[in-house]
Amino acid sequence: MRSMRIGLAKYAEDRATRRSRVQDLMVAADGGDVEAQVALAWQYVHGEFLPRNLGAAGTWLERAAASGEEEAGVQRARFLQLRNVPRGNRELRSFAARGNWKAQFWLAQHYEARRHRISRLKAVIWYDRSSGNGNLLAGIAKFVLLARLAPLPSKPIFAAAALREMALTLRRLTPSRRRAGRYEALRYRLEPRSW
């Protein structure tokens, strides 16, 4: 029970910190900070610390995307896609074709949500591309979707591949002693020595 109280206190403290950060985001967004504009737009979408206002969110995302930064454009495209605006999917496809892993992942999720088998196979392709561009979760999602799509005799093969991909992802995420030893030796060689 005591650990639960500590966890709730930490959550309340974190929530208060995030709430105070919204005012800083507003000031920075007004000043032209693109990251702050995107973060503020998603605050308006979620409606946790600001009243939910999709119009204001769209305005902030348009301002951010006008800066020309790719990440802002991808975020705007995602916002439009979630609102079922066809332009959002077109823009996401454009960013995905240029190799943006987030756009590839979100496009895969879009195709996976459709009921047609061809759309779900397109999702597998986009998950694979997103995985190839560094998104660790996309590799898992690809094999899980393949396991669901596979005919009954092949399901265990794809399920095993999904488990293997999960194990490899966990291995990449957890530091090993050997890798840590290599970095420690490198750090030792690069540190200035005072004799």
GROMACS .gro file of C-alpha atoms in nm, residues 2-192:
model
  191
    2ARG     CA    1   0.283   0.240   0.083
    3SER     CA    2   0.448   0.190  -0.259
    4MET     CA    3   0.118   0.266  -0.426
    5ARG     CA    4   0.095   0.598  -0.241
    6ILE     CA    5   0.447   0.684  -0.350
    7GLY     CA    6   0.359   0.598  -0.708
    8LEU     CA    7   0.047   0.815  -0.697
    9ALA     CA    8   0.238   1.104  -0.544
   10LYS     CA    9   0.500   1.078  -0.816
   11TYR     CA   10   0.225   1.070  -1.081
   12ALA     CA   11   0.060   1.380  -0.931
   13GLU     CA   12   0.397   1.556  -0.921
   14ASP     CA   13   0.464   1.460  -1.283
   15ARG     CA   14   0.119   1.583  -1.383
   16ALA     CA   15   0.178   1.917  -1.211
   17THR     CA   16   0.511   1.952  -1.392
   18ARG     CA   17   0.347   1.879  -1.726
   19ARG     CA   18   0.068   2.127  -1.652
   20SER     CA   19   0.319   2.403  -1.575
   21ARG     CA   20   0.504   2.318  -1.896
   22VAL     CA   21   0.198   2.411  -2.106
   23GLN     CA   22   0.246   2.781  -2.031
   24ASP     CA   23   0.610   2.754  -2.141
   25LEU     CA   24   0.495   2.579  -2.460
   26MET     CA   25   0.254   2.864  -2.537
   27VAL     CA   26   0.525   3.126  -2.500
   28ALA     CA   27   0.774   2.927  -2.708
   29ALA     CA   28   0.513   2.849  -2.976
   30ASP     CA   29   0.424   3.218  -3.007
   31GLY     CA   30   0.795   3.284  -3.046
   32GLY     CA   31   0.815   3.051  -3.347
   33ASP     CA   32   0.963   2.738  -3.187
   34VAL     CA   33   0.845   2.457  -3.418
   35GLU     CA   34   0.876   2.179  -3.158
   36ALA     CA   35   0.670   2.383  -2.913
   37GLN     CA   36   0.406   2.448  -3.180
   38VAL     CA   37   0.371   2.076  -3.247
   39ALA     CA   38   0.362   1.988  -2.876
   40LEU     CA   39   0.103   2.259  -2.809
   41ALA     CA   40  -0.113   2.134  -3.097
   42TRP     CA   41  -0.117   1.782  -2.950
   43GLN     CA   42  -0.204   1.932  -2.610
   44TYR     CA   43  -0.512   2.084  -2.775
   45VAL     CA   44  -0.594   1.750  -2.937
   46HIS     CA   45  -0.570   1.550  -2.613
   47GLY     CA   46  -0.744   1.813  -2.401
   48GLU     CA   47  -0.566   1.716  -2.081
   49PHE     CA   48  -0.437   2.057  -1.967
   50LEU     CA   49  -0.605   2.278  -2.226
   51PRO     CA   50  -0.963   2.262  -2.346
   52ARG     CA   51  -0.993   2.022  -2.641
   53ASN     CA   52  -0.987   2.237  -2.953
   54LEU     CA   53  -0.916   2.067  -3.285
   55GLY     CA   54  -0.933   2.398  -3.472
   56ALA     CA   55  -0.654   2.548  -3.261
   57ALA     CA   56  -0.457   2.226  -3.295
   58GLY     CA   57  -0.486   2.242  -3.673
   59THR     CA   58  -0.377   2.606  -3.674
   60TRP     CA   59  -0.065   2.532  -3.467
   61LEU     CA   60   0.024   2.234  -3.683
   62GLU     CA   61  -0.019   2.442  -4.001
   63ARG     CA   62   0.213   2.709  -3.856
   64ALA     CA   63   0.468   2.444  -3.763
   65ALA     CA   64   0.450   2.275  -4.104
   66ALA     CA   65   0.494   2.614  -4.276
   67SER     CA   66   0.845   2.622  -4.128
   68GLY     CA   67   0.946   2.349  -4.372
   69GLU     CA   68   1.070   2.106  -4.106
   70GLU     CA   69   0.993   1.747  -4.201
   71GLU     CA   70   0.885   1.641  -3.851
   72ALA     CA   71   0.626   1.919  -3.837
   73GLY     CA   72   0.490   1.814  -4.176
   74VAL     CA   73   0.467   1.452  -4.064
   75GLN     CA   74   0.284   1.551  -3.747
   76ARG     CA   75   0.036   1.763  -3.946
   77ALA     CA   76  -0.020   1.474  -4.187
   78ARG     CA   77  -0.087   1.240  -3.893
   79PHE     CA   78  -0.334   1.489  -3.746
   80LEU     CA   79  -0.519   1.510  -4.078
   81GLN     CA   80  -0.511   1.132  -4.118
   82LEU     CA   81  -0.667   1.082  -3.775
   83ARG     CA   82  -0.943   1.325  -3.874
   84ASN     CA   83  -1.006   1.122  -4.193
   85VAL     CA   84  -0.894   1.401  -4.424
   86PRO     CA   85  -0.766   1.242  -4.749
   87ARG     CA   86  -0.481   1.496  -4.774
   88GLY     CA   87  -0.335   1.346  -4.455
   89ASN     CA   88  -0.292   1.003  -4.613
   90ARG     CA   89  -0.144   1.155  -4.929
   91GLU     CA   90   0.109   1.353  -4.727
   92LEU     CA   91   0.195   1.052  -4.509
   93ARG     CA   92   0.253   0.842  -4.821
   94SER     CA   93   0.483   1.112  -4.955
   95PHE     CA   94   0.686   1.127  -4.632
   96ALA     CA   95   0.687   0.747  -4.608
   97ALA     CA   96   0.821   0.715  -4.963
   98ARG     CA   97   1.108   0.945  -4.863
   99GLY     CA   98   1.198   0.711  -4.575
  100ASN     CA   99   1.041   0.875  -4.268
  101TRP     CA  100   0.990   0.586  -4.024
  102LYS     CA  101   0.705   0.753  -3.833
  103ALA     CA  102   0.509   0.813  -4.153
  104GLN     CA  103   0.575   0.454  -4.259
  105PHE     CA  104   0.455   0.322  -3.923
  106TRP     CA  105   0.140   0.537  -3.916
  107LEU     CA  106   0.060   0.445  -4.275
  108ALA     CA  107   0.099   0.078  -4.182
  109GLN     CA  108  -0.141   0.125  -3.890
  110HIS     CA  109  -0.388   0.289  -4.128
  111TYR     CA  110  -0.372  -0.002  -4.371
  112GLU     CA  111  -0.390  -0.257  -4.090
  113ALA     CA  112  -0.717  -0.105  -3.967
  114ARG     CA  113  -0.883  -0.176  -4.300
  115ARG     CA  114  -1.062  -0.505  -4.344
  116HIS     CA  115  -0.929  -0.604  -4.686
  117ARG     CA  116  -0.648  -0.857  -4.705
  118ILE     CA  117  -0.461  -0.651  -4.967
  119SER     CA  118  -0.462  -0.347  -4.736
  120ARG     CA  119  -0.324  -0.557  -4.454
  121LEU     CA  120  -0.049  -0.688  -4.679
  122LYS     CA  121   0.035  -0.325  -4.761
  123ALA     CA  122   0.058  -0.272  -4.385
  124VAL     CA  123   0.312  -0.554  -4.362
  125ILE     CA  124   0.524  -0.384  -4.630
  126TRP     CA  125   0.512  -0.045  -4.454
  127TYR     CA  126   0.591  -0.205  -4.116
  128ASP     CA  127   0.891  -0.373  -4.279
  129ARG     CA  128   1.015  -0.045  -4.425
  130SER     CA  129   0.966   0.135  -4.094
  131SER     CA  130   1.158  -0.141  -3.918
  132GLY     CA  131   1.439  -0.106  -4.171
  133ASN     CA  132   1.458   0.266  -4.091
  134GLY     CA  133   1.509   0.210  -3.719
  135ASN     CA  134   1.161   0.160  -3.568
  136LEU     CA  135   1.203  -0.140  -3.340
  137LEU     CA  136   0.832  -0.192  -3.276
  138ALA     CA  137   0.750  -0.207  -3.646
  139GLY     CA  138   0.937  -0.537  -3.683
  140ILE     CA  139   0.726  -0.693  -3.410
  141ALA     CA  140   0.404  -0.549  -3.555
  142LYS     CA  141   0.495  -0.691  -3.896
  143PHE     CA  142   0.528  -1.048  -3.772
  144VAL     CA  143   0.223  -1.027  -3.547
  145LEU     CA  144   0.016  -0.911  -3.845
  146LEU     CA  145   0.163  -1.185  -4.064
  147ALA     CA  146   0.073  -1.444  -3.800
  148ARG     CA  147  -0.286  -1.319  -3.803
  149LEU     CA  148  -0.304  -1.319  -4.183
  150ALA     CA  149  -0.136  -1.653  -4.243
  151PRO     CA  150  -0.333  -1.966  -4.327
  152LEU     CA  151  -0.371  -2.204  -4.035
  153PRO     CA  152  -0.075  -2.436  -4.114
  154SER     CA  153   0.164  -2.136  -4.137
  155LYS     CA  154   0.051  -1.953  -3.822
  156PRO     CA  155   0.308  -2.116  -3.590
  157ILE     CA  156   0.592  -2.017  -3.824
  158PHE     CA  157   0.495  -1.649  -3.822
  159ALA     CA  158   0.420  -1.658  -3.449
  160ALA     CA  159   0.770  -1.794  -3.389
  161ALA     CA  160   0.915  -1.521  -3.611
  162ALA     CA  161   0.723  -1.259  -3.410
  163LEU     CA  162   0.862  -1.401  -3.083
  164ARG     CA  163   1.213  -1.402  -3.230
  165GLU     CA  164   1.174  -1.038  -3.337
  166MET     CA  165   1.052  -0.946  -2.987
  167ALA     CA  166   1.353  -1.117  -2.832
  168LEU     CA  167   1.590  -0.936  -3.068
  169THR     CA  168   1.421  -0.604  -2.991
  170LEU     CA  169   1.454  -0.660  -2.618
  171ARG     CA  170   1.818  -0.753  -2.668
  172ARG     CA  171   1.879  -0.429  -2.858
  173LEU     CA  172   1.707  -0.227  -2.587
  174THR     CA  173   1.893  -0.375  -2.291
  175PRO     CA  174   2.261  -0.296  -2.255
  176SER     CA  175   2.486  -0.596  -2.233
  177ARG     CA  176   2.796  -0.620  -2.019
  178ARG     CA  177   3.016  -0.676  -2.323
  179ARG     CA  178   2.886  -0.366  -2.503
  180ALA     CA  179   2.912  -0.165  -2.183
  181GLY     CA  180   3.272  -0.285  -2.144
  182ARG     CA  181   3.358  -0.160  -2.493
  183TYR     CA  182   3.217   0.183  -2.418
  184GLU     CA  183   3.395   0.194  -2.084
  185ALA     CA  184   3.729   0.117  -2.250
  186LEU     CA  185   3.665   0.387  -2.511
  187ARG     CA  186   3.571   0.639  -2.243
  188TYR     CA  187   3.887   0.556  -2.051
  189ARG     CA  188   4.100   0.618  -2.361
  190LEU     CA  189   3.929   0.949  -2.437
  191GLU     CA  190   3.936   1.096  -2.087
  192PRO     CA  191   4.206   1.356  -2.028
   0.00000   0.00000   0.00000
